[in-house]
């Protein structure tokens, strides 16, 4: 029997992938200010990482002004932002690649200095983030988190509407699909989890009620795109941004089963061992594997990410635990990652100091292997 490998083709919704090395969504905080539109430097970065038949999931992009938790993050709610994203999409399509946009609202993982009118960040409930973690202000300083303002029930349709508009805007920009960011302790996960959702309306209480916001947002995106061009990202057993469900299995089993009948392009996990990799180098021990736990109850395509090497990615695919593997940190420092993995070339180390904010350094100046060999 022939097992699939990292370099077997794969159909994801309407995209015919030629390999299974996906670029994970990566916040880099290098959009133009104050428009928060992608700029030519961003198009160059994504273009460098595009491959024929390869899938890129572009960085999380707030669907509305209250959705930001960091300065310099690109949005997807203004004309200028749509225009900026179109140039990114064109650069990826010019190389024969596919690109989805990750739709984002951070909820309580924000600071009033980043909010319209200096208002408090919004969340399902007025539960502050642990004092051990720090918020980022509009000028990049590290300060204590504030207690967020609980959303009124009457405000929730407006936020779902903003996700829908974000999905429409992504369509207008030429993307191949959208991914709903339901991971890492942001707004959707704040609704999902019992520690951050103390609501007593139809969006809180039972697991079914806590999952309602995710389901409503996902259905809104499907109305715009069709299900085969919408993905959902989840981080069960994650501990990012003070997230964490006391007993994740019942919650996430319900969510995975509720998503099944929608016919999504894919479900995308962050493996618990790498939860919080955006903030620090982590390798959580004695944690379960999301792909192993949930693959048996998920009917569609599965992408997962978190601490993979070429070898472990190949093994996960051959074992049938996942259909494709997303790479984050290694895609930052290896613009030609798929080729390097295929040929067994050495991988360049990444520099965490240049992950967030800045210009070309640590962004577009990591050379491809062949350029390095010629130098
Ligand atoms: C700099 C950085 C930014 C990230 N930004 C996002 C993001 O915007 N959306 C998201 O879902 N995950 C984000 N993540 C998580 C990655 O997508 C990925 O799941 C994680 O880094 C684990 O994969 P890796 O071990 O291959 O890096 C980020 C991680 C890093 C290191």
GROMACS .gro file of C-alpha atoms and ligand atoms in nm, residues 23-28 57-61 102 104 179 181-184 186 233 268-271 273-282 304-308 325-332 350 352 355-356, ligand 1:
model
   82
   23UNK     CA    1   0.213   2.803   0.591
   24UNK     CA    2   0.049   2.862   0.930
   25UNK     CA    3  -0.110   3.199   1.009
   26UNK     CA    4   0.158   3.424   1.159
   27UNK     CA    5   0.101   3.768   1.307
   28UNK     CA    6   0.400   3.986   1.212
   57UNK     CA    7  -0.303   3.089   0.561
   58UNK     CA    8  -0.242   3.460   0.595
   59UNK     CA    9  -0.202   3.617   0.936
   60UNK     CA   10  -0.496   3.683   1.166
   61UNK     CA   11  -0.674   4.000   1.054
  102UNK     CA   12  -0.764   3.423   0.892
  104UNK     CA   13  -0.988   3.761   1.385
  179UNK     CA   14  -1.023   3.061   0.813
  181UNK     CA   15  -0.972   3.198   1.419
  182UNK     CA   16  -1.129   2.999   1.700
  183UNK     CA   17  -0.800   2.934   1.882
  184UNK     CA   18  -0.546   3.081   2.124
  186UNK     CA   19  -0.924   3.508   2.146
  233UNK     CA   20  -0.894   2.680   1.361
  268UNK     CA   21  -0.710   2.319   1.164
  269UNK     CA   22  -0.560   2.250   1.506
  270UNK     CA   23  -0.275   2.390   1.709
  271UNK     CA   24  -0.114   2.094   1.885
  273UNK     CA   25   0.254   2.094   2.296
  274UNK     CA   26   0.311   2.420   2.103
  275UNK     CA   27   0.035   2.629   2.256
  276UNK     CA   28   0.162   2.982   2.311
  277UNK     CA   29   0.452   2.949   2.063
  278UNK     CA   30   0.380   3.305   1.952
  279UNK     CA   31   0.485   3.443   2.291
  280UNK     CA   32   0.772   3.214   2.390
  281UNK     CA   33   0.958   2.897   2.301
  282UNK     CA   34   0.742   2.622   2.448
  304UNK     CA   35  -0.251   2.054   1.230
  305UNK     CA   36   0.046   2.260   1.346
  306UNK     CA   37   0.291   2.269   1.630
  307UNK     CA   38   0.654   2.173   1.656
  308UNK     CA   39   0.667   1.956   1.344
  325UNK     CA   40   0.083   2.001   0.835
  326UNK     CA   41   0.108   2.374   0.892
  327UNK     CA   42   0.448   2.518   0.980
  328UNK     CA   43   0.480   2.848   1.163
  329UNK     CA   44   0.818   2.945   1.299
  330UNK     CA   45   1.017   2.749   1.041
  331UNK     CA   46   0.827   2.920   0.758
  332UNK     CA   47   0.940   3.255   0.899
  350UNK     CA   48   1.449   3.183   1.325
  352UNK     CA   49   1.232   3.554   1.775
  355UNK     CA   50   0.885   3.815   1.493
  356UNK     CA   51   0.669   4.118   1.573
  376LIG     C1   52   0.517   3.495   1.541
  376LIG     C2   53   0.396   3.408   1.553
  376LIG     C3   54   0.273   3.460   1.518
  376LIG     C4   55   0.157   3.380   1.523
  376LIG     N1   56   0.038   3.431   1.479
  376LIG     C5   57  -0.071   3.351   1.471
  376LIG     C6   58  -0.191   3.398   1.413
  376LIG     O1   59  -0.203   3.512   1.364
  376LIG     N2   60  -0.297   3.312   1.410
  376LIG     C7   61  -0.290   3.183   1.460
  376LIG     O2   62  -0.389   3.109   1.455
  376LIG     N3   63  -0.174   3.136   1.511
  376LIG     C8   64  -0.066   3.215   1.517
  376LIG     N4   65   0.053   3.164   1.564
  376LIG     C9   66   0.063   3.019   1.590
  376LIG    C10   67   0.117   2.947   1.463
  376LIG     O3   68   0.022   2.953   1.358
  376LIG    C11   69   0.151   2.799   1.489
  376LIG     O4   70   0.034   2.730   1.524
  376LIG    C12   71   0.253   2.782   1.601
  376LIG     O5   72   0.365   2.867   1.580
  376LIG    C13   73   0.302   2.638   1.611
  376LIG     O6   74   0.358   2.596   1.489
  376LIG     P1   75   0.520   2.588   1.470
  376LIG     O7   76   0.570   2.498   1.580
  376LIG     O8   77   0.539   2.527   1.334
  376LIG     O9   78   0.573   2.726   1.483
  376LIG    C14   79   0.168   3.244   1.566
  376LIG    C15   80   0.294   3.195   1.603
  376LIG    C16   81   0.405   3.273   1.597
  376LIG    C17   82   0.540   3.213   1.631
   0.00000   0.00000   0.00000
